[in-house]
Coordinates of C-alpha atoms and ligand atoms in Angstrom, one line a residue:
M1 CA 174.7 -48.9 33.8
R2 CA 173.5 -47.6 30.4
V3 CA 171.9 -50.8 29.8
E4 CA 169.7 -50.4 33.0
R5 CA 169.0 -46.7 32.6
R6 CA 167.6 -46.9 29.1
P7 CA 164.7 -49.2 29.9
R8 CA 164.0 -47.1 32.9
R9 CA 163.7 -44.0 30.9
R10 CA 161.8 -45.6 28.2
G11 CA 159.5 -46.9 31.0
R12 CA 159.1 -43.4 32.5
A13 CA 158.4 -42.0 29.1
V14 CA 155.8 -44.6 28.4
R15 CA 154.1 -43.7 31.8
R16 CA 154.2 -40.1 31.1
R17 CA 152.7 -40.4 27.8
R18 CA 149.8 -42.4 29.5
L19 CA 149.2 -39.7 31.9
E20 CA 149.1 -37.1 29.3
P21 CA 146.1 -36.2 27.6
R22 CA 145.4 -38.7 24.8
A23 CA 143.1 -36.5 23.0
A24 CA 141.8 -33.2 22.5
P25 CA 138.3 -31.6 22.6
P26 CA 136.1 -32.4 19.7
R27 CA 136.8 -30.8 16.5
R28 CA 133.4 -31.8 15.1
L29 CA 130.5 -33.1 16.8
V30 CA 128.4 -35.3 14.2
Q31 CA 124.9 -35.3 15.5
G32 CA 122.8 -37.1 13.2
C33 CA 122.3 -35.0 10.4
S34 CA 122.9 -31.6 11.9
P35 CA 125.1 -29.4 9.9
V36 CA 128.6 -30.0 10.9
R37 CA 129.6 -27.5 13.5
Q38 CA 132.9 -26.6 15.0
P39 CA 132.1 -26.3 18.6
R40 CA 134.3 -24.2 21.0
A41 CA 136.6 -26.4 23.1
R42 CA 134.5 -27.6 26.1
P43 CA 134.2 -30.9 28.1
A44 CA 131.9 -33.3 26.3
A45 CA 129.5 -33.3 29.1
R46 CA 129.0 -29.5 28.7
A47 CA 128.7 -30.0 25.0
A48 CA 126.1 -32.6 25.7
Q49 CA 124.1 -30.3 28.0
R50 CA 124.1 -27.8 25.1
H51 CA 123.1 -30.1 22.5
P52 CA 120.0 -32.0 23.5
A53 CA 120.4 -34.7 20.7
V54 CA 123.8 -35.6 22.1
A55 CA 122.4 -35.6 25.8
G56 CA 119.6 -37.8 24.8
R57 CA 122.0 -40.1 23.1
L58 CA 124.2 -40.2 26.1
R59 CA 121.3 -41.0 28.3
R60 CA 120.1 -43.8 26.2
V61 CA 123.7 -45.3 26.1
L62 CA 124.0 -45.0 30.0
G63 CA 120.6 -46.4 30.5
R64 CA 121.6 -49.4 28.4
D65 CA 125.0 -50.0 29.8
A66 CA 124.5 -49.0 33.3
A67 CA 123.1 -52.5 34.2
A68 CA 126.3 -54.1 32.8
G69 CA 128.4 -52.0 34.9
A70 CA 129.6 -49.6 32.3
H71 CA 130.8 -46.3 33.6
L72 CA 130.5 -43.9 30.9
L73 CA 130.5 -40.7 33.0
R74 CA 133.3 -39.9 35.3
P75 CA 132.3 -38.1 38.7
G76 CA 131.3 -34.7 37.9
G77 CA 129.3 -35.7 34.8
R78 CA 132.4 -35.8 32.5
A79 CA 132.3 -38.5 29.7
A80 CA 134.9 -41.1 30.1
L81 CA 137.2 -41.7 27.1
D82 CA 136.5 -44.3 24.6
P83 CA 133.0 -45.5 25.7
P84 CA 132.2 -48.3 23.3
Q85 CA 129.2 -46.3 22.1
L86 CA 131.2 -43.2 21.3
D87 CA 133.7 -43.3 18.6
R88 CA 137.1 -41.6 18.6
R89 CA 138.6 -41.0 15.2
G90 CA 141.9 -40.0 14.1
A91 CA 141.8 -41.2 10.6
G92 CA 143.5 -39.6 7.7
P93 CA 141.6 -38.2 4.6
R94 CA 139.5 -40.7 2.9
A95 CA 137.7 -41.1 -0.2
A96 CA 133.9 -41.8 -0.4
R97 CA 131.7 -43.3 -3.1
R98 CA 129.8 -40.6 -4.5
L99 CA 126.2 -41.4 -5.4
D100 CA 126.2 -39.3 -8.5
G101 CA 128.8 -41.5 -10.0
G102 CA 131.5 -38.8 -9.8
P103 CA 135.1 -39.5 -9.1
P104 CA 135.7 -40.4 -5.3
A105 CA 135.7 -37.3 -3.3
A106 CA 138.4 -36.6 -0.7
L107 CA 136.5 -36.1 2.5
P108 CA 137.4 -34.1 5.5
R109 CA 138.4 -36.0 8.7
L110 CA 135.6 -36.7 11.0
G111 CA 136.3 -35.8 14.7
R112 CA 140.0 -35.8 14.3
A113 CA 141.7 -35.4 17.7
R114 CA 144.1 -32.6 18.1
P115 CA 146.0 -31.8 21.3
R116 CA 145.0 -28.5 22.9
R117 CA 146.6 -26.3 25.6
G118 CA 145.1 -25.1 28.7
R119 CA 142.5 -27.8 29.1
R120 CA 142.2 -30.2 31.8
G121 CA 141.6 -33.8 31.2
P122 CA 141.7 -35.9 28.1
W123 CA 138.9 -35.5 25.7
A124 CA 138.2 -37.4 22.7
A125 CA 136.7 -36.3 19.7
L126 CA 133.2 -37.7 19.5
V127 CA 131.4 -39.0 16.6
I128 CA 128.0 -40.4 17.7
T129 CA 127.5 -43.8 15.9
H130 CA 123.8 -44.4 15.3
D131 CA 122.6 -47.9 15.4
V132 CA 121.1 -47.6 11.9
V133 CA 120.5 -44.7 9.6
V134 CA 117.6 -45.1 7.0
V135 CA 118.1 -43.3 3.7
G136 CA 114.6 -42.6 2.2
G137 CA 111.6 -41.6 4.2
G138 CA 109.2 -43.2 1.8
P139 CA 106.5 -45.7 3.2
V140 CA 109.1 -48.5 3.4
G141 CA 111.8 -46.4 5.1
V142 CA 109.6 -44.9 7.6
L143 CA 108.0 -48.2 8.6
A144 CA 111.6 -49.7 9.0
A145 CA 112.7 -47.0 11.2
A146 CA 109.5 -47.2 13.2
L147 CA 110.0 -51.1 13.7
L148 CA 113.6 -50.6 14.8
A149 CA 112.8 -47.7 17.1
A150 CA 110.1 -49.8 18.8
R151 CA 112.9 -52.1 19.7
G152 CA 114.8 -49.1 21.3
L153 CA 117.2 -48.5 18.7
D154 CA 118.4 -45.1 17.6
V155 CA 117.4 -44.7 13.9
P156 CA 117.4 -41.4 12.3
V157 CA 115.8 -41.3 8.6
W158 CA 117.4 -39.1 6.0
E159 CA 114.6 -37.9 3.5
R160 CA 115.6 -35.7 0.4
R161 CA 112.3 -34.1 -0.1
A162 CA 111.6 -31.1 2.2
E163 CA 107.7 -31.5 1.6
E164 CA 105.3 -34.3 2.3
P165 CA 104.4 -36.2 -0.7
S166 CA 100.8 -35.9 -2.1
L167 CA 100.9 -38.6 -4.9
S168 CA 98.6 -41.5 -4.5
R169 CA 100.3 -44.6 -6.0
A170 CA 99.6 -47.6 -3.8
I171 CA 96.3 -48.2 -2.4
G172 CA 96.1 -51.8 -1.5
V173 CA 97.5 -52.8 2.1
H174 CA 97.4 -56.7 2.4
P175 CA 96.8 -58.6 5.5
P176 CA 100.4 -59.7 6.1
S177 CA 101.3 -56.0 6.0
L178 CA 98.6 -55.2 8.6
D179 CA 100.2 -57.6 10.9
V180 CA 103.5 -55.8 10.5
L181 CA 102.0 -52.2 10.9
D182 CA 100.4 -53.6 14.0
R183 CA 103.7 -54.1 15.7
V184 CA 104.2 -50.2 15.7
G185 CA 100.5 -49.4 16.2
A186 CA 99.8 -48.3 12.7
A187 CA 97.3 -50.9 11.5
K188 CA 94.2 -49.9 13.5
P189 CA 94.3 -46.2 12.6
L190 CA 95.0 -47.3 9.0
V191 CA 92.1 -49.8 8.9
A192 CA 89.9 -47.1 10.4
D193 CA 90.5 -44.8 7.6
A194 CA 90.5 -47.3 4.8
V195 CA 87.8 -49.1 2.9
P196 CA 88.0 -52.9 3.7
V197 CA 87.8 -54.7 0.5
R198 CA 86.4 -58.2 1.2
R199 CA 85.8 -59.4 -2.3
G200 CA 87.2 -59.2 -5.7
V201 CA 84.9 -59.6 -8.7
A202 CA 86.0 -60.9 -12.3
R203 CA 83.7 -59.5 -15.0
S204 CA 83.9 -59.9 -18.7
G205 CA 81.4 -59.1 -21.5
G206 CA 78.9 -57.8 -19.2
R207 CA 78.8 -60.9 -17.0
T208 CA 80.3 -61.8 -13.7
L209 CA 82.9 -64.7 -14.0
G210 CA 83.3 -65.3 -10.5
T211 CA 84.5 -63.9 -7.1
V212 CA 87.6 -64.0 -4.8
D213 CA 86.7 -63.7 -1.1
F214 CA 89.3 -62.2 1.2
D215 CA 87.2 -62.7 4.2
R216 CA 88.6 -66.3 4.8
A217 CA 92.2 -65.5 3.7
H218 CA 93.3 -64.3 7.0
P219 CA 91.9 -64.7 10.5
R220 CA 92.7 -61.3 11.8
W221 CA 92.5 -59.0 8.8
P222 CA 89.6 -60.6 6.5
F223 CA 90.0 -57.9 3.8
V224 CA 92.5 -55.8 1.9
A225 CA 92.4 -52.2 3.1
A226 CA 92.3 -49.6 0.4
L227 CA 93.8 -46.3 1.3
P228 CA 95.9 -43.7 -0.9
Q229 CA 99.5 -44.1 -0.3
H230 CA 100.1 -40.4 0.8
R231 CA 97.4 -41.1 3.8
T232 CA 99.2 -44.2 4.6
E233 CA 102.5 -42.5 4.6
Q234 CA 101.3 -39.7 6.9
L235 CA 100.0 -42.3 9.4
L236 CA 103.2 -44.1 9.3
R237 CA 105.3 -40.8 10.0
Q238 CA 102.9 -40.1 13.0
R239 CA 103.8 -43.6 14.4
L240 CA 107.5 -42.9 13.9
E241 CA 107.2 -39.5 15.6
S242 CA 105.6 -40.9 18.7
L243 CA 108.1 -43.9 18.8
A244 CA 111.2 -41.6 18.2
P245 CA 110.4 -37.9 18.2
G246 CA 112.5 -35.9 15.6
S247 CA 114.0 -39.0 13.8
L248 CA 112.6 -38.1 10.4
R249 CA 115.0 -35.5 9.1
R250 CA 113.3 -33.8 5.9
G251 CA 115.4 -32.2 3.3
V252 CA 118.5 -34.1 3.9
S253 CA 119.9 -35.9 0.8
L254 CA 122.6 -38.5 1.0
D255 CA 125.5 -37.8 -1.4
A256 CA 128.3 -40.3 -0.4
L257 CA 129.0 -43.1 1.9
E258 CA 132.1 -45.1 3.0
Q259 CA 131.9 -48.3 4.6
E260 CA 134.5 -49.1 7.3
P261 CA 135.0 -52.5 9.0
E262 CA 132.8 -51.4 12.0
R263 CA 130.5 -48.8 10.8
V264 CA 129.4 -46.7 7.8
L265 CA 130.0 -43.0 7.4
L266 CA 127.4 -40.8 5.6
H267 CA 127.8 -37.6 3.9
G268 CA 124.9 -35.5 2.8
T269 CA 123.6 -32.2 2.1
A270 CA 120.7 -30.2 3.9
E271 CA 119.8 -26.7 2.7
G272 CA 123.2 -26.5 1.0
R273 CA 125.1 -27.5 3.8
T274 CA 127.2 -30.5 4.5
V275 CA 125.9 -33.1 7.0
E276 CA 127.8 -36.2 8.3
A277 CA 126.9 -39.2 10.4
A278 CA 128.1 -42.6 11.3
A279 CA 126.0 -45.7 11.8
R280 CA 126.6 -49.4 12.4
F281 CA 124.2 -50.1 9.6
V282 CA 122.5 -48.3 6.8
I283 CA 118.9 -49.2 5.4
A284 CA 118.8 -47.9 1.8
A285 CA 115.1 -47.4 1.2
D286 CA 115.7 -44.6 -1.4
G287 CA 113.2 -46.0 -4.0
A288 CA 113.3 -47.4 -7.4
R289 CA 115.9 -45.1 -8.8
S290 CA 118.1 -45.9 -5.7
S291 CA 121.5 -44.0 -6.2
L292 CA 122.9 -46.0 -3.2
R293 CA 122.3 -49.3 -5.1
G294 CA 124.2 -47.7 -7.9
A295 CA 127.0 -46.3 -5.6
L296 CA 127.4 -49.8 -4.0
G297 CA 127.8 -51.3 -7.5
I298 CA 124.9 -53.6 -7.3
D299 CA 123.6 -54.8 -10.5
A300 CA 119.8 -54.5 -11.0
P301 CA 118.7 -55.6 -14.6
L302 CA 115.7 -53.7 -16.0
R303 CA 113.0 -55.5 -17.8
R304 CA 110.5 -53.1 -19.5
Y305 CA 107.0 -54.2 -20.6
P306 CA 105.1 -52.8 -23.5
D307 CA 102.0 -52.3 -21.2
R308 CA 100.9 -48.7 -20.5
Y309 CA 98.0 -47.7 -18.2
V310 CA 96.2 -44.6 -17.3
M311 CA 94.5 -44.1 -13.8
C312 CA 92.0 -41.8 -12.5
D313 CA 90.3 -41.3 -9.0
V314 CA 86.7 -40.2 -9.5
A315 CA 83.4 -39.9 -7.6
D316 CA 82.1 -43.3 -7.3
D317 CA 78.4 -43.6 -8.8
T318 CA 79.0 -47.1 -10.0
G319 CA 77.1 -48.9 -7.4
L320 CA 80.0 -51.3 -7.2
G321 CA 80.2 -50.7 -3.3
A322 CA 83.3 -52.0 -1.6
D323 CA 84.2 -54.6 -4.3
A324 CA 87.2 -54.5 -6.3
V325 CA 86.3 -55.2 -9.8
V326 CA 88.5 -56.4 -12.7
H327 CA 86.8 -56.2 -16.1
L328 CA 88.6 -58.5 -18.6
E329 CA 87.7 -57.1 -21.7
R330 CA 88.7 -57.8 -25.3
R331 CA 90.4 -54.2 -25.8
G332 CA 92.2 -54.6 -22.6
V333 CA 91.7 -54.7 -18.6
V334 CA 89.9 -52.2 -16.7
E335 CA 90.2 -52.4 -12.9
S336 CA 88.5 -50.5 -10.3
F337 CA 89.0 -50.1 -6.5
P338 CA 86.9 -48.4 -3.9
L339 CA 88.7 -45.5 -1.9
P340 CA 87.5 -43.6 1.2
G341 CA 85.4 -40.6 0.7
G342 CA 83.0 -42.1 -2.0
V343 CA 85.9 -42.2 -4.5
R344 CA 86.7 -45.0 -6.8
R345 CA 90.2 -45.5 -8.6
F346 CA 90.1 -46.7 -12.3
V347 CA 93.1 -48.2 -13.9
V348 CA 92.9 -48.9 -17.6
L349 CA 95.3 -50.7 -19.9
L350 CA 95.9 -48.7 -23.1
D351 CA 95.3 -50.6 -26.2
A352 CA 98.8 -51.0 -27.7
D353 CA 97.6 -51.8 -31.2
G354 CA 96.9 -48.0 -31.4
D355 CA 93.5 -48.4 -33.2
D356 CA 92.2 -45.8 -30.8
D357 CA 93.4 -42.3 -31.2
G358 CA 93.1 -41.3 -27.7
D359 CA 95.2 -44.4 -26.6
V360 CA 98.0 -43.7 -29.1
G361 CA 98.2 -40.1 -27.8
V362 CA 99.0 -41.0 -24.3
V363 CA 101.2 -43.8 -25.2
Q364 CA 103.3 -41.5 -27.1
D365 CA 103.7 -39.3 -23.9
R366 CA 104.4 -41.8 -21.3
D367 CA 104.8 -39.3 -18.4
A368 CA 101.8 -37.1 -19.3
A369 CA 98.7 -37.3 -16.9
P370 CA 95.9 -38.2 -19.2
D371 CA 92.7 -36.3 -19.6
A372 CA 90.1 -37.5 -17.2
E373 CA 87.7 -37.4 -20.4
L374 CA 89.9 -40.0 -22.0
V375 CA 89.8 -42.4 -18.9
A376 CA 86.0 -41.9 -18.7
S377 CA 85.5 -42.6 -22.4
L378 CA 87.7 -45.9 -22.3
V379 CA 85.9 -47.1 -19.1
A380 CA 82.4 -46.5 -20.8
E381 CA 83.4 -48.0 -24.1
R382 CA 84.9 -51.1 -22.5
T383 CA 82.7 -51.6 -19.4
G384 CA 79.5 -49.5 -19.8
L385 CA 80.2 -47.8 -16.7
D386 CA 79.4 -44.0 -16.6
L387 CA 82.1 -41.8 -14.8
D388 CA 81.9 -38.0 -14.4
P389 CA 85.4 -36.8 -15.4
G390 CA 84.4 -33.4 -13.7
T391 CA 85.0 -35.1 -10.3
A392 CA 88.4 -36.5 -11.0
T393 CA 90.8 -35.7 -8.1
M394 CA 93.9 -37.4 -9.7
T395 CA 94.9 -38.7 -13.1
S396 CA 98.2 -40.3 -14.2
A397 CA 99.8 -42.5 -16.7
F398 CA 102.5 -45.1 -16.1
G399 CA 104.6 -47.7 -17.8
V400 CA 105.5 -51.0 -16.2
Q401 CA 109.1 -52.3 -15.6
R402 CA 110.6 -54.8 -13.4
R403 CA 114.0 -54.3 -11.7
L404 CA 115.3 -56.8 -9.2
A405 CA 118.6 -56.0 -7.6
R406 CA 121.0 -59.0 -7.7
R407 CA 122.1 -58.4 -4.1
T408 CA 120.3 -56.7 -1.3
V409 CA 123.0 -56.7 1.3
A410 CA 126.3 -55.1 0.7
G411 CA 128.5 -55.1 3.8
R412 CA 126.8 -52.9 6.4
V413 CA 124.0 -51.7 3.9
V414 CA 120.8 -53.4 3.3
L415 CA 118.5 -52.3 0.2
I416 CA 114.7 -52.7 0.9
G417 CA 111.7 -51.6 -0.9
D418 CA 111.7 -50.3 -4.4
A419 CA 115.5 -49.9 -4.0
A420 CA 115.7 -53.7 -3.9
H421 CA 112.8 -54.6 -6.2
E422 CA 110.6 -52.6 -8.4
I423 CA 107.7 -54.7 -9.7
S424 CA 104.6 -54.0 -11.8
P425 CA 102.0 -52.1 -10.0
I426 CA 99.3 -54.5 -11.3
G427 CA 98.4 -56.7 -8.4
G428 CA 99.5 -53.9 -6.0
Q429 CA 102.2 -55.6 -3.9
G430 CA 105.3 -53.3 -4.2
M431 CA 104.9 -51.3 -1.1
N432 CA 103.7 -54.2 0.8
L433 CA 106.9 -56.3 -0.3
G434 CA 109.0 -53.4 0.8
W435 CA 107.2 -53.6 4.3
L436 CA 107.7 -57.2 4.5
D437 CA 111.7 -56.6 4.0
A438 CA 111.4 -54.1 6.7
A439 CA 109.8 -56.6 9.0
A440 CA 112.4 -59.3 8.1
V441 CA 115.5 -57.2 8.5
A442 CA 114.6 -55.4 11.7
P443 CA 115.3 -58.6 14.0
V444 CA 118.6 -59.2 12.0
L445 CA 119.8 -55.8 12.6
A446 CA 118.7 -55.8 16.3
R447 CA 120.4 -59.2 17.0
A448 CA 123.6 -57.7 15.2
L449 CA 123.5 -54.7 17.3
R450 CA 123.1 -56.6 20.5
A451 CA 126.1 -58.8 19.8
A452 CA 129.3 -56.7 20.2
G453 CA 127.4 -53.3 19.7
G454 CA 127.1 -54.1 16.0
R455 CA 130.8 -54.1 15.4
R456 CA 131.0 -57.6 14.1
L457 CA 129.0 -58.8 11.1
D458 CA 127.4 -62.1 10.7
P459 CA 127.2 -62.6 7.2
A460 CA 125.2 -65.8 7.4
A461 CA 122.4 -64.0 9.1
F462 CA 122.3 -61.4 6.3
R463 CA 122.6 -64.0 3.6
A464 CA 119.5 -66.1 5.1
Y465 CA 117.6 -62.8 5.1
E466 CA 118.6 -61.8 1.6
E467 CA 117.6 -65.4 0.2
A468 CA 114.2 -65.6 1.9
R469 CA 113.3 -62.0 0.7
R470 CA 114.5 -63.0 -2.8
R471 CA 112.1 -65.9 -3.1
S472 CA 109.2 -63.9 -1.9
V473 CA 109.9 -61.0 -4.3
V474 CA 110.4 -63.4 -7.4
R475 CA 107.0 -64.9 -6.5
S476 CA 105.2 -61.6 -6.3
A477 CA 107.0 -60.5 -9.6
R478 CA 105.7 -63.5 -11.4
Q479 CA 102.2 -63.1 -10.2
A480 CA 102.3 -59.4 -11.3
E481 CA 103.4 -60.6 -14.7
I482 CA 100.5 -63.2 -15.0
N483 CA 98.2 -60.3 -14.0
M484 CA 99.4 -58.2 -16.7
A485 CA 99.3 -61.0 -19.3
L486 CA 95.6 -61.8 -18.2
G487 CA 94.6 -58.3 -18.8
R488 CA 96.0 -57.7 -22.2
P489 CA 93.9 -57.3 -25.4
V490 CA 92.9 -60.6 -26.9
G491 CA 91.0 -61.8 -30.0
T492 CA 87.4 -63.3 -29.9
V493 CA 88.6 -66.9 -29.6
V494 CA 91.2 -66.2 -26.9
G495 CA 88.7 -63.9 -25.2
A496 CA 86.2 -66.6 -25.1
A497 CA 88.6 -69.3 -23.7
R498 CA 89.9 -67.0 -21.1
Q499 CA 86.2 -66.4 -19.8
V500 CA 85.7 -70.2 -19.7
G501 CA 89.0 -70.8 -17.9
L502 CA 88.7 -68.0 -15.4
S503 CA 85.0 -68.8 -14.6
A504 CA 86.0 -72.4 -13.9
A505 CA 89.0 -71.4 -11.7
L506 CA 86.7 -69.0 -9.7
H507 CA 84.2 -71.8 -9.0
L508 CA 86.5 -74.5 -8.2
P509 CA 88.6 -75.0 -4.9
T510 CA 91.2 -72.9 -6.7
R511 CA 89.1 -70.0 -5.7
R512 CA 90.4 -70.1 -2.2
L513 CA 93.9 -70.4 -3.4
L514 CA 93.4 -67.3 -5.6
A515 CA 92.1 -65.5 -2.5
S516 CA 95.2 -66.2 -0.8
L517 CA 97.4 -65.3 -3.7
Y518 CA 95.8 -62.0 -4.1
S519 CA 96.0 -61.0 -0.6
M520 CA 99.7 -62.0 -0.2
R521 CA 99.2 -64.9 2.2
F522 CA 102.2 -66.8 0.5
V523 CA 104.6 -63.9 0.2
Ligands
LIG1 C1 100.6 -46.3 -10.2 C2 101.2 -47.2 -9.0 C3 100.3 -47.9 -8.2 C4 100.9 -48.7 -7.2 N1 100.1 -49.4 -6.3 C5 100.4 -50.1 -5.4 C6 99.6 -50.8 -4.6 O1 98.5 -50.8 -4.6 N2 100.0 -51.6 -3.6 C7 101.5 -51.7 -3.4 O2 102.0 -52.4 -2.5 N3 102.3 -51.0 -4.1 C8 101.9 -50.3 -5.0 N4 102.7 -49.5 -5.8 C9 104.2 -49.6 -5.6 C10 104.5 -48.5 -4.5 O3 104.1 -47.1 -4.7 C11 106.1 -48.5 -4.2 O4 106.4 -49.9 -4.1 C12 106.3 -47.7 -2.9 O5 106.1 -46.4 -2.9 C13 107.9 -48.1 -2.5 O6 108.2 -47.4 -1.4 P1 109.7 -47.0 -1.0 O7 109.6 -46.3 0.4 O8 110.5 -48.2 -1.2 O9 110.1 -46.1 -2.1 P2 109.6 -44.5 -2.4 O10 108.3 -44.5 -2.1 O11 110.0 -44.2 -3.7 O12 110.4 -43.7 -1.4 C14 111.9 -43.4 -1.6 C15 112.2 -42.2 -0.7 O13 113.8 -42.1 -0.8 C16 113.8 -40.5 -0.9 N5 115.3 -40.6 -1.3 C17 115.8 -41.0 -2.7 N6 117.1 -40.8 -2.7 C18 117.4 -40.2 -1.7 C19 118.8 -39.7 -1.2 N7 120.0 -39.8 -1.8 N8 118.8 -39.2 0.2 C20 117.7 -39.0 0.8 N9 116.5 -39.5 0.4 C21 116.4 -40.0 -0.7 C22 112.8 -40.1 -1.9 O14 112.9 -38.7 -1.9 C23 111.6 -40.9 -1.4 O15 111.0 -40.3 -0.6 C24 102.3 -48.7 -7.0 C25 103.1 -47.9 -7.7 C26 102.6 -47.2 -8.7 C27 103.5 -46.4 -9.6

């Protein structure tokens, strides 16, 4: 008899447990980057009504799964427990990798379930798991988010800076990038604002060595579009906003991240308050000084070059029109590019020998913006062009370094843009390379998210992505090194040999090859 009763009692007990509420109302709703809140106990459906972001996400989830027959809402609009898109967590305290390199921080539990009395129905603590969170709202992060949003994915972007950037670094947008930008509707407005540069001219010692024509380098975009980076970024943000309103969250800084088998948990700060989110994948587009890269333990050897440049945007009275012109002079290269609004950018290599007082002054203070007078005098001395320093709208100085991350994929985190590879700006390909990363990783992530909702990782797909991008980045980095070497100061004999060699290359069939190289056809 005893032997029979025990199993029956156990069976009843098991059944009773199953009928009891399995979880309690949410302790925390983690909604993208909203400050963590402690909502009053209420059914998830009502919480969703009061929080439009949650409601929107539930609608998206429902829309996607309804066709497959998933019932995520119970009659009466209540959320069913454990739908695959909504995570229930009851994990214990964890330790996260801190980005500032400090000791692992004990983190509060996310959405821990606690039984509550007096409530009907079992409610799980909900933590919305985004498809992808992009860390870094620079040009690369924003384009990556737009490409993923265009595929119907849910992709918030965390950007540390509260204000829009006004710095103009990159100006050249190459044809393969225009193809990518076109996928999110950004190419046409960008081209409408930009100056189309159809020709590059090489000059030396007062004569033209030859030209590189971009008009046959690409069938659709027969030019390199020149537009200041801040304007390009503005256009990208507008496109992202129309594809996924509200997805760019300014003033949110990532502080720590934890990788779990099926997702990544992100911890950040916004206006002094803690924010948390979960995502199947994270794109780290947090720039050349990427703290995420460091936190993931990814090595990125740094190579510094001796070259120092000054640059200046001034009113263009040169008569050079829409040509990009490279003056290969004995004291160092002077490059100039047309910009919208009758402006021209001059980039001048400082003479490292230090036989010019002005040069030495700037070299010693690497980050100081140079005087526009100094840039104008260097340009006049080397090229004979007369600039009006009074019209300068921007001056800056920069040194050159190269930093290529040894790996760009670590579990569920993918590094792209300058976070993955910083290369010399001479040649103007850094931002473009980052965009090509974004274009290459978007389908890999979309496929991973389609298969089992992104829970499973396919390391082979990520490895193939990583290797292909690595080849492309190494090619660009080498090309930038060659550009820098060509522009360095030389003696009379080497200078003359350089003139002859370049002149030949720009008149032989190699000229077309150079056009393809300088418009990133092979990257
Ligand atoms: C002088 C100069 C000229 C250049 N010219 C060209 C050119 O003509 N063509 C070209 O292709 N490239 C050029 N480049 C390179 C180009 O500017 C960079 O490659 C490009 O800005 C990289 O974009 P990104 O989005 O990867 O990084 P960034 O532009 O650095 O953006 C990273 C973003 O991440 C944010 N962030 C960082 N940490 C966090 C965090 N913890 N949480 C949240 N947000 C965070 C930052 O605030 C920033 O907004 C030039 C560079 C220089 C310096």
